XYZ file of C-alpha atoms in Angstrom:
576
model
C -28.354 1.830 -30.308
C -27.449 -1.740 -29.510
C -30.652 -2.285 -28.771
C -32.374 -1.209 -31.685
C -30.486 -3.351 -33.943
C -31.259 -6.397 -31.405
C -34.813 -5.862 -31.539
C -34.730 -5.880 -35.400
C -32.368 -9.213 -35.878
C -33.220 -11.149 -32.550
C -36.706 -12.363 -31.705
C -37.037 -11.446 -28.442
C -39.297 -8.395 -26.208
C -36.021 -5.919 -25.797
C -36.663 -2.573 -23.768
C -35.419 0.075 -26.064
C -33.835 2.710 -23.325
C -30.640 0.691 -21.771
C -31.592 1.555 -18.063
C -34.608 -0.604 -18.298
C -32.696 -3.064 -19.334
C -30.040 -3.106 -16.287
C -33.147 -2.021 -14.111
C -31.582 1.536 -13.182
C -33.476 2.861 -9.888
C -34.729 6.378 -9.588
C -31.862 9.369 -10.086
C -30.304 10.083 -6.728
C -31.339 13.631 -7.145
C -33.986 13.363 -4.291
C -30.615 12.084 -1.590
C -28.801 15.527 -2.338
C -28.864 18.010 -0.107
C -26.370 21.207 0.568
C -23.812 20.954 3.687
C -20.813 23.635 3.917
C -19.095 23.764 1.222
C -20.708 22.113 -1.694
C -23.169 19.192 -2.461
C -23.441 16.037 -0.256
C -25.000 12.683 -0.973
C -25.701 10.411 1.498
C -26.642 6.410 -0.231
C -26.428 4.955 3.131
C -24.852 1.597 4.545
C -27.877 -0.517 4.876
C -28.550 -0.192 0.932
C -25.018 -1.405 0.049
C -24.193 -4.005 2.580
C -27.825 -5.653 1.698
C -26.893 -5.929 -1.926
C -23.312 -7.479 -1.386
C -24.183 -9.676 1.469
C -27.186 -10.711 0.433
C -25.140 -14.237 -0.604
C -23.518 -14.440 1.822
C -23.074 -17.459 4.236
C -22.128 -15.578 8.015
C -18.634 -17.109 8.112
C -17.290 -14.170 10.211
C -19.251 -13.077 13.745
C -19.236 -9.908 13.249
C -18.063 -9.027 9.892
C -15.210 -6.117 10.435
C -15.465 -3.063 8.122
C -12.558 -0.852 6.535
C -14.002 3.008 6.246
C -11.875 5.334 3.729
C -12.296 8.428 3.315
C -10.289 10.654 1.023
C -10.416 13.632 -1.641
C -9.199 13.923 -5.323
C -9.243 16.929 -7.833
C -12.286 16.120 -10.328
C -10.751 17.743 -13.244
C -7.077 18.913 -14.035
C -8.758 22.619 -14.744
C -10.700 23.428 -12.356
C -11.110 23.625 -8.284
C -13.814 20.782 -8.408
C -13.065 17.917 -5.791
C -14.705 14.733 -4.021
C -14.533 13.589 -1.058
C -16.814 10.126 -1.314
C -17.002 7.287 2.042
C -16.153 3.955 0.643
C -16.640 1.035 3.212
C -14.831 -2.136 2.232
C -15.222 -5.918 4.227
C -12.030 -6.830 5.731
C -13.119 -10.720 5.804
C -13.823 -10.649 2.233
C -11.399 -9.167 -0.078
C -13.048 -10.717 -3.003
C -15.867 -7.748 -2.487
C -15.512 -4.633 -4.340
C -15.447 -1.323 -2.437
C -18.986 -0.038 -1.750
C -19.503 3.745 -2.226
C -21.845 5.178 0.650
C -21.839 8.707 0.295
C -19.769 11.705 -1.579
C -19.222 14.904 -1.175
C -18.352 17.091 -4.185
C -17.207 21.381 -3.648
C -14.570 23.911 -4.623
C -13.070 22.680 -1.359
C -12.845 20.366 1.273
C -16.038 19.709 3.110
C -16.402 22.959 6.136
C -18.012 20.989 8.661
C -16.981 17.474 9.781
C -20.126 17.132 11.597
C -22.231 17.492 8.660
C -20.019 14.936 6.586
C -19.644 11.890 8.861
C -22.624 12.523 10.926
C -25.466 10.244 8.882
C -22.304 7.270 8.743
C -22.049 7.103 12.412
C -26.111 7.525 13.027
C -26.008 4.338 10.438
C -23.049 2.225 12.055
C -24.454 2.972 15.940
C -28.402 1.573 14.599
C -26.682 -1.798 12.590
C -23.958 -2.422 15.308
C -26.521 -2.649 18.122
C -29.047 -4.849 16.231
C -27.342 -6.298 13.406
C -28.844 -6.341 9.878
C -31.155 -8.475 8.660
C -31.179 -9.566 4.784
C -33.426 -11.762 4.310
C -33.646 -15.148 6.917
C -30.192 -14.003 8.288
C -29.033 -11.147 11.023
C -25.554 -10.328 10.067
C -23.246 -8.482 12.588
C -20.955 -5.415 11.477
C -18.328 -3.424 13.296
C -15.802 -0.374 12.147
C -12.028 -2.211 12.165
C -10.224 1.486 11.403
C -10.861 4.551 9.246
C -7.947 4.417 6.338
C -6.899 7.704 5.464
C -3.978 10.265 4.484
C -2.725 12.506 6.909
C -5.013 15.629 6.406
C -7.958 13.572 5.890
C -7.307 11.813 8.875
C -6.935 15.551 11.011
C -9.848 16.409 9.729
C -12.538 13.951 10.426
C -10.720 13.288 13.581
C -11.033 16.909 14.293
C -7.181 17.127 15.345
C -4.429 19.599 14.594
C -2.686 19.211 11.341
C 0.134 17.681 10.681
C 2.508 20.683 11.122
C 1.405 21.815 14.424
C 2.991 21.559 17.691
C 0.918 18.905 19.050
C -0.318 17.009 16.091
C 1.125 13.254 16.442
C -2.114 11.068 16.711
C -0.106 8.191 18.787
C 1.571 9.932 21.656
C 1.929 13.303 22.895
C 5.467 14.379 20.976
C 5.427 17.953 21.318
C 7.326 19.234 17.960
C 9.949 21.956 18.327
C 10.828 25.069 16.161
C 13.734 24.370 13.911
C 14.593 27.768 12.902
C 17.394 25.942 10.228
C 14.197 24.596 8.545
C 12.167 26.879 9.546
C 9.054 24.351 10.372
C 8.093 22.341 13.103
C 10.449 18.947 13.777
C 9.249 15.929 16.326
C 12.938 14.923 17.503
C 11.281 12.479 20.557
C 10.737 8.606 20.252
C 9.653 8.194 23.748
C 6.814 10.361 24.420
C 3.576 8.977 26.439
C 1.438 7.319 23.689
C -1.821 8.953 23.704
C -5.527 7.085 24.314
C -9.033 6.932 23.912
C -9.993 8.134 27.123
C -7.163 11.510 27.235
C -8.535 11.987 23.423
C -12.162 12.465 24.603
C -11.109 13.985 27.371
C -9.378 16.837 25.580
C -6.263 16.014 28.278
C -3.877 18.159 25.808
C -6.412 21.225 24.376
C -3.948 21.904 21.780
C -4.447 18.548 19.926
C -8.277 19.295 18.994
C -10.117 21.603 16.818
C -12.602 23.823 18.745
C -15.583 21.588 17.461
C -15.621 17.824 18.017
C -16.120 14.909 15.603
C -19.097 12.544 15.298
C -16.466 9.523 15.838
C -16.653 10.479 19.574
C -20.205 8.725 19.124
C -19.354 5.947 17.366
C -19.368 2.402 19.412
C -16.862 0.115 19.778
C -14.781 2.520 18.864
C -11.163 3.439 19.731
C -10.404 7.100 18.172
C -6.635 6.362 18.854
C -6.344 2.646 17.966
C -8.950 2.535 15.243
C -7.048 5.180 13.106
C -3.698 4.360 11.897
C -1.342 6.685 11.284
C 0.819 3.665 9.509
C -1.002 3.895 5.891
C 1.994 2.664 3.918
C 1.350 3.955 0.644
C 1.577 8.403 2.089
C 3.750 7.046 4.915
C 6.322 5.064 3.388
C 6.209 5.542 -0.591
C 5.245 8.380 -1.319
C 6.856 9.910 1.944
C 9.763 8.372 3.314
C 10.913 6.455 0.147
C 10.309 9.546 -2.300
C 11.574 11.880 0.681
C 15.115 9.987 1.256
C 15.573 9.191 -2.443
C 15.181 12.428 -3.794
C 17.531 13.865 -0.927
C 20.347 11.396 -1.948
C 20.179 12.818 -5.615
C 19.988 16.355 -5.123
C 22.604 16.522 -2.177
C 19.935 18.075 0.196
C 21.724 15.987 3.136
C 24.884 16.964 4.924
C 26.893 13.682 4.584
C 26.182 12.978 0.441
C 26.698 15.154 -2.117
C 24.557 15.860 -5.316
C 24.507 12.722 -7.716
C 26.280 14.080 -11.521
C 25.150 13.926 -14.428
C 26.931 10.615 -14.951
C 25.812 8.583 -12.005
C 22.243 9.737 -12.678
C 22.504 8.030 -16.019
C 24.214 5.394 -14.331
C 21.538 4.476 -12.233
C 18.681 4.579 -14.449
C 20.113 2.398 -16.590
C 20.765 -0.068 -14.069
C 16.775 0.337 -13.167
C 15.945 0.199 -16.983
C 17.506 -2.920 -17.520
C 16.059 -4.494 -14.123
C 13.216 -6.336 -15.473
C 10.651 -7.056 -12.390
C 8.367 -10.150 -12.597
C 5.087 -10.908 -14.385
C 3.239 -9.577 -11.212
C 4.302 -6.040 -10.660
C 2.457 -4.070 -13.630
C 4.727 -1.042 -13.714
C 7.700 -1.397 -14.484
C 10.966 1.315 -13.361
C 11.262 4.370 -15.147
C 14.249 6.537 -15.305
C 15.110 8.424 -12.507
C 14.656 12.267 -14.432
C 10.827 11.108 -14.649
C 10.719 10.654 -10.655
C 8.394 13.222 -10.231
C 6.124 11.142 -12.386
C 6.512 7.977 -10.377
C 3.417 6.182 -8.961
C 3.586 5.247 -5.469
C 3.378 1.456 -6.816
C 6.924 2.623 -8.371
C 8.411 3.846 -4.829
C 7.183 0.877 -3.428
C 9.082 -1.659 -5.921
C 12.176 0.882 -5.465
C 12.158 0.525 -1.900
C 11.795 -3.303 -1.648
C 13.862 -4.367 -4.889
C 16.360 -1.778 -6.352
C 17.115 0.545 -3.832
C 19.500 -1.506 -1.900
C 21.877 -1.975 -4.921
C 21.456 1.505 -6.064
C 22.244 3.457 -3.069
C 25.346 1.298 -2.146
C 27.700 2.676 -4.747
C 26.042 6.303 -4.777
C 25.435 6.658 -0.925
C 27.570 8.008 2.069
C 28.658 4.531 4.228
C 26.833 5.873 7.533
C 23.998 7.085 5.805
C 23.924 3.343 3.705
C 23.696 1.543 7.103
C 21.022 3.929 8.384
C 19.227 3.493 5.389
C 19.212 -0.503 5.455
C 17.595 0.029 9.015
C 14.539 1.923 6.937
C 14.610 -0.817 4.597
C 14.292 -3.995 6.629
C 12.041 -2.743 8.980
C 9.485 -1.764 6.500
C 10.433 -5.129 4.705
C 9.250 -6.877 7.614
C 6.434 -5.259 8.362
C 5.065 -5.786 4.870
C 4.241 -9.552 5.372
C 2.863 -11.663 8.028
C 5.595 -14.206 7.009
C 8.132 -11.893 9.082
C 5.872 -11.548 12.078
C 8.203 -13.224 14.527
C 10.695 -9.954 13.401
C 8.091 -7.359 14.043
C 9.562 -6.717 17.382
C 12.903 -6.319 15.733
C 11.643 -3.821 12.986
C 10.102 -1.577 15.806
C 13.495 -1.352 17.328
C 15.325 -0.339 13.649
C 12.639 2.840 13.131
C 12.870 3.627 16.492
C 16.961 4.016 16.015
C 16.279 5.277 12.668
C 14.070 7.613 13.585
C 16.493 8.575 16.789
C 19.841 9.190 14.526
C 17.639 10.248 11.674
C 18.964 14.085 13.092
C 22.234 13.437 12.963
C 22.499 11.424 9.449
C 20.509 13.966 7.594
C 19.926 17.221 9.407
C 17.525 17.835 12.258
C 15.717 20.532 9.793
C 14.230 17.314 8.163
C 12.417 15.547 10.855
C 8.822 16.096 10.171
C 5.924 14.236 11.297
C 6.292 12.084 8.688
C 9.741 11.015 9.840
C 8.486 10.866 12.979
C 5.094 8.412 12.595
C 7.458 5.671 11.696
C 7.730 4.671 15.215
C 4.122 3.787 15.535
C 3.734 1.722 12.646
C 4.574 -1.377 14.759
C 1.484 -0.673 17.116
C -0.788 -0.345 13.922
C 0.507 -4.034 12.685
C 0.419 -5.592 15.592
C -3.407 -4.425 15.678
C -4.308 -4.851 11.809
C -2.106 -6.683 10.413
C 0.901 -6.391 8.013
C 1.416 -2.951 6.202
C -0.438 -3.741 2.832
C -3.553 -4.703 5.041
C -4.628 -1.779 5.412
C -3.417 0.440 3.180
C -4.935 2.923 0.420
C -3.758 1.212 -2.450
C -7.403 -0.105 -3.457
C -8.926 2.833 -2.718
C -6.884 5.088 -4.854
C -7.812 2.213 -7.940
C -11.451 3.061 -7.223
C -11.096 6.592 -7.011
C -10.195 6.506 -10.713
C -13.799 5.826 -12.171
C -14.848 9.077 -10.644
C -13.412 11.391 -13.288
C -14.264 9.029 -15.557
C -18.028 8.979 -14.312
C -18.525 12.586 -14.263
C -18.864 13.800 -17.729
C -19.929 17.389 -17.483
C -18.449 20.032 -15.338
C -21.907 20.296 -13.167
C -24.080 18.505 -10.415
C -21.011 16.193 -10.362
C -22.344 14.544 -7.016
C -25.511 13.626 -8.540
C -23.515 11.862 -11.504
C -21.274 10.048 -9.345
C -24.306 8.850 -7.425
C -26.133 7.844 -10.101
C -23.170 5.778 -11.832
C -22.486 3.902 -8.372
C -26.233 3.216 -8.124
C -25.937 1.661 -11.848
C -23.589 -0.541 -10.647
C -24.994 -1.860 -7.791
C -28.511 -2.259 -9.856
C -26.927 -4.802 -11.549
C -27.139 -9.076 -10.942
C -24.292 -10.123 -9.436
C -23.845 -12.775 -11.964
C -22.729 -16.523 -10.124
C -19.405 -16.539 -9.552
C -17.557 -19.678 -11.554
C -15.523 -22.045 -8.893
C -12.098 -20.782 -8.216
C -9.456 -22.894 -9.914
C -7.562 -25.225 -7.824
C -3.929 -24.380 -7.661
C -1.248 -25.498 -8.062
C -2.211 -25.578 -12.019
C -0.113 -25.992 -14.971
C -0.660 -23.089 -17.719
C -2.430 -24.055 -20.854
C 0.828 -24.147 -22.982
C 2.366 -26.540 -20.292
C 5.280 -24.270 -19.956
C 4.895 -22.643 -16.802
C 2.851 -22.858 -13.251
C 0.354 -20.582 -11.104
C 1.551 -21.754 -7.814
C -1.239 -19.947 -6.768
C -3.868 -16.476 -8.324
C -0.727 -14.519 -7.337
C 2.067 -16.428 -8.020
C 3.571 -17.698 -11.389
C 6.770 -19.434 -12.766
C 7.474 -19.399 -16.069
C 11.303 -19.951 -17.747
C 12.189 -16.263 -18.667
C 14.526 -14.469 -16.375
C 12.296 -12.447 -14.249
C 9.971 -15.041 -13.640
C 11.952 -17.998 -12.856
C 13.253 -17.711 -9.870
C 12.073 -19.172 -6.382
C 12.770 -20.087 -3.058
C 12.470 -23.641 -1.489
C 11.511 -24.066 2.392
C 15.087 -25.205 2.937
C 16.231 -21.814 1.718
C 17.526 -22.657 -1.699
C 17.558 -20.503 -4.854
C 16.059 -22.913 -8.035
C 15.882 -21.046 -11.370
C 13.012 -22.606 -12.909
C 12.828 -24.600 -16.073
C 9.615 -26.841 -16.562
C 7.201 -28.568 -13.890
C 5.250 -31.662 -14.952
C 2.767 -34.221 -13.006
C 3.502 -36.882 -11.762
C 1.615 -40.408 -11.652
C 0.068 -39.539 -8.435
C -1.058 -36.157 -9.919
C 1.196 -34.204 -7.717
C 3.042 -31.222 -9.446
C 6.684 -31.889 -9.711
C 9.151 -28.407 -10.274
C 11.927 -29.500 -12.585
C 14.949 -26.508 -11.922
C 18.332 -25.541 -11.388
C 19.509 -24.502 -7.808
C 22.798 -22.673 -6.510
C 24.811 -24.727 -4.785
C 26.347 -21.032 -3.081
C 24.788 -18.154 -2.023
C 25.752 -15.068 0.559
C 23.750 -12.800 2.493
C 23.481 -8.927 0.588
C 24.259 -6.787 3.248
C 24.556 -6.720 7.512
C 23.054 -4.589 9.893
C 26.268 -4.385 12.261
C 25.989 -3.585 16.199
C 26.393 0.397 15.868
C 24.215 3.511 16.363
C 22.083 1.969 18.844
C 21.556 -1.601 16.954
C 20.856 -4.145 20.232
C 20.114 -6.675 17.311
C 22.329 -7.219 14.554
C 20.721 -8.765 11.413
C 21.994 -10.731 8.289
C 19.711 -10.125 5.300
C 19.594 -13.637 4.852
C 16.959 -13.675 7.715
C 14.455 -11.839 5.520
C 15.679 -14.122 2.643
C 17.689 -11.313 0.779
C 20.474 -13.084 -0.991
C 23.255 -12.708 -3.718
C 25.612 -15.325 -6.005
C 26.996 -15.122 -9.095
C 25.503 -15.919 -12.116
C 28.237 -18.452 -12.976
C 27.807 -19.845 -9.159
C 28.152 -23.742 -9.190
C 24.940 -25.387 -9.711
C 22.764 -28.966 -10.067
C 19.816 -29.659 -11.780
C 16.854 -30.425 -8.953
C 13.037 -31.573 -8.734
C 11.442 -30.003 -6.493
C 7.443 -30.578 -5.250
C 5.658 -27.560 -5.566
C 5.154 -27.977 -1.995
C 8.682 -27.552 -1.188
C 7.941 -23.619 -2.711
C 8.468 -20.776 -0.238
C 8.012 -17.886 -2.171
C 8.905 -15.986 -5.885
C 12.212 -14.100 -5.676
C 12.591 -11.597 -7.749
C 16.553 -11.411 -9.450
C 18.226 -8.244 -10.175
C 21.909 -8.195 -11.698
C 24.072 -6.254 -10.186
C 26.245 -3.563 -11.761
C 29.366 -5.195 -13.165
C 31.339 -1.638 -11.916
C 30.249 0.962 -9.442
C 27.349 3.209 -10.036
C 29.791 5.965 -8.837
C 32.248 5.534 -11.439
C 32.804 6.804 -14.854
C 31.382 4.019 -17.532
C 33.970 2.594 -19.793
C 33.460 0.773 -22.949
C 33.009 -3.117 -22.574
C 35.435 -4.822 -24.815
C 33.417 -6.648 -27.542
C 34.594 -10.288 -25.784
C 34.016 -9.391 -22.657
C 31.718 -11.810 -20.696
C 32.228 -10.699 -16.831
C 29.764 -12.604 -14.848
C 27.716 -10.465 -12.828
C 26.956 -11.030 -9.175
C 22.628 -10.995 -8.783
C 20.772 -9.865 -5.959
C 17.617 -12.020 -5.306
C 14.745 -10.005 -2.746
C 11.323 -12.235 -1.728
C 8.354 -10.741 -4.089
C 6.677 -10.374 -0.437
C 2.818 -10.833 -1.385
C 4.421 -14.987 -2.759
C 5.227 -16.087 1.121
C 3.497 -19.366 1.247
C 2.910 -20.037 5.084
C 5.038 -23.466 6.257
């Protein structure tokens, strides 16, 4: 329609059908074929990585690849699902994720051979002689294959995740809990399992009967290469949820069930917690939690849950709980990597008195995976490195590219091929930070990163481990970006991890820069260069009484300071 009227006002040759225009190839009906289960298309890698590297400069020898595969429900009526292969380049983020094949049936694919079979025929031809796009012979090789835990069983060809022998990392052989009756992993020190015993089928009851195509694919470790650590099923949306909704609902033997009361309690204290400019959602009240993203779990874990669980939490299982939290702190930035070794030790105790704080009924495999996640960072890198969080954002077009109920394969192929038919229009030079905003009252320390004087966004920490509250930055004559601020003249660390339950290394939060003051702490006014900036904190104010307690009415004069709690927003560390 757009074009029609352009062709009448505009003098200029116009196409009149739109995929003309934006040069649409031929329908990917001819690529779709029947495998067990439902429709498959197969795109292929070569076709992608030509497109998206056809730019670029070799910087990387050889390029390292991210494969994820997952499934999603297609519609919220129906059995319909996907299962697509989306390949991502580790050494450039900046690239979207590039959709190489999808699978679309009532249920999960029937035969991993059929669905991973044409990826590994493709990886094994471009890993042994490269690809060449145009003048250039670019190397590629598979850095890990991101997935949830079923998915992960399933093209790996293992055991699921409630079977006796189903740990992917070491050979934990789980235990009938008749309490709960399931399967529980209660070891920490098993024999860790590797790529040689997995082809070898050392422990039978590990594997499916058939095998998996990975066993074919080069340069390829099918123990190392597929981490169990994926942070957002792991940690968020297991652990976090798991613990969290256990507190409230009394399911654990040392806390009883949260009232009425302190439920309200505690959502209002997360209601009126206002998070910074950077996190897009924002908390929600705790009688929604079923509801909550795994983007919400994740800003529970790293800047409420501390505060909220001290008031409405049983002392032993508080301390436990602060091992969970630190270590997975840690382990979510490359800043902390000189405590990784530290935050192995805390899951491993947490995960050994995990039992005997909440009930042995409750150690699942997901309890259990905890202790590997410090061999999957030490390999790839810190937690949010290699975690589904992007591909779950690109898994949302697919509903939205399907529009009728039928041959939803060959619609999801054909919208991914639109896509990629496009230009790639030239990218416009990244702006130089630091760089004042427009209205000259605030400052992107970097794309990430931004001060400006409101109360959730105005707080930082200097490389001499100060607390400024920001107020305005200017330039200097020399051009140099000044920070103009007020900083604490006292702070105090938040909590201790104290020498019990195992603890060889006690810790002070203030060595993961978790702080508190008061908010009527002396002060000075400071400037600061912007190179002096560590990191964004991110300020919560404490509750003025306990969380536990029944609420009483403030008196109308009442101006109680309150004590805030300031947590590193961890994806701010600016290295030293």
């Amino acid at each position: 329609m757009l074009l029609a009227i352009l062709r009448k006002k505009v003098d200029a040759t116009l196409p009149k059908d739109s995929r003309t225009l934006v040069r649409t190839p031929p329908r990917a009906a001819g690529s779709i074929y029947k495998i067990g289960g439902g429709d498959f298309w197969y795109g292929g890698l070569s076709p992608v990585l030509t497109k998206y590297f056809q730019n670029i400069e070799p910087r990387d020898d050889p390029f390292k690849l991210d494969v994820s595969v997952d499934g999603l429900p297609l519609h919220k009526g129906g059995p319909t699902q996907v299962w697509p292969i989306l390949v991502k380049a580790v050494d450039l983020p900046k690239l979207p994720l590039m959709l190489v094949a999808a699978y679309s049936g009532h249920t999960k694919p029937a035969s991993v051979e059929e669905f991973l079979r044409p990826l590994v025929n493709d990886f094994n031809i471009i890993q042994r002689g490269g690809l060449t796009i145009g003048d250039k012979t670019l190397q590629f090789r598979v850095r890990n294959f991101i997935a949830d835990t079923p998915a992960r069983a399933f093209i790996l060809a293992t055991t699921n995740h409630n079977g006796y022998d189903s740990c992917l990392k070491c050979t934990c052989h789980g235990e009938w809990c008749e309490e709960g009756k399931k399967i529980i992993f209660d070891s920490v020190d098993a024999p860790l399992r590797t790529d040689e015993g997995f082809r070898g089928r050392v422990i039978l009851n590990h594997h499916q009967e058939w095998r998996t195509p990975l066993e074919e694919l080069d340069n390829f470790d099918l123990v190392d290469n597929a981490p169990t650590s994926e942070r957002e099923h792991l940690c968020d949306e297991g652990c976090t949820r798991f613990m969290q909704r256990g507190f409230m609902f009394g399911k654990f033997p040392r806390n009883k069930k949260w009232t009425p009361l302190q439920m309200e309690a505690a959502s209002k204290f997360l209601m009126q917690t206002k998070l910074p400019t950077e996190i897009h959602r924002s908390f929600r009240l705790l009688r929604y939690h079923a509801f909550w993203k795994a983007t919400e779990w994740r800003s529970y874990l790293h800047y409420a849950s501390v505060v909220v669980l001290k008031d409405l939490v049983d002392p032993i299982a508080y301390g436990h709980f602060l091992l969970y939290f630190s270590a997975v702190t840690i382990f979510s930035t490359k800043f902390h990597q000189h405590l990784w070794l530290r935050a192995r030790d805390y899951l491993r105790i947490f995960v050994k008195n995990f039992g005997q704080v909440y009930g042995r009924k409750y150690l699942t495999s997901n309890i259990h995976l905890l202790v590997h996640i410090y061999k999957d960072v030490e390999k790839f890198g810190a937690l949010d490195d290699f975690s589904a969080y992007a591909t779950e954002n690109f898994l949302q077009n697919f509903p939205r590219w399907v529009r009728a109920g039928t041959k939803c394969v060959e619609q999801i192929a054909n919208r991914s091929s639109d896509l990629m038919s496009l230009d790639l229009v030239a990218t416009p030079p990244a702006p130089q930070y630091p760089m004042l905003k427009a209205n000259g009252v605030g400052l992107h320390v970097t794309a990430d990163f931004v001060l400006l004087p409101k109360f959730q966004d105005q707080w930082f920490l200097t490389k001499d481990n100060g607390i400024v509250k920001f107020l305005s930055a200017k330039t200097s004559s020399s051009h140099d970006i000044t920070v103009v601020g007020i900083r604490f003249l006292t702070m105090a660390t938040l909590y201790e991890i104290s020498a019990e339950g195992g603890v060889i290394a006690p810790m002070s939060s203030a060595e993961i820069h978790v702080y508190q003051t008061m908010e009527n702490a002396p002060a000075v006014v400071v400037e600061v260069p912007w190179t002096a900036i560590r990191c964004k904190m991110v300020a919560v104010k404490q509750p003025t009484r306990p969380l536990n307690l029944p609420p009483i009415d403030p008196s109308p004069n009442s101006t109680t300071p309150s004590a805030i709690a300031f947590f590193p927003l961890l994806h701010t560390f600016i290295p030293d």
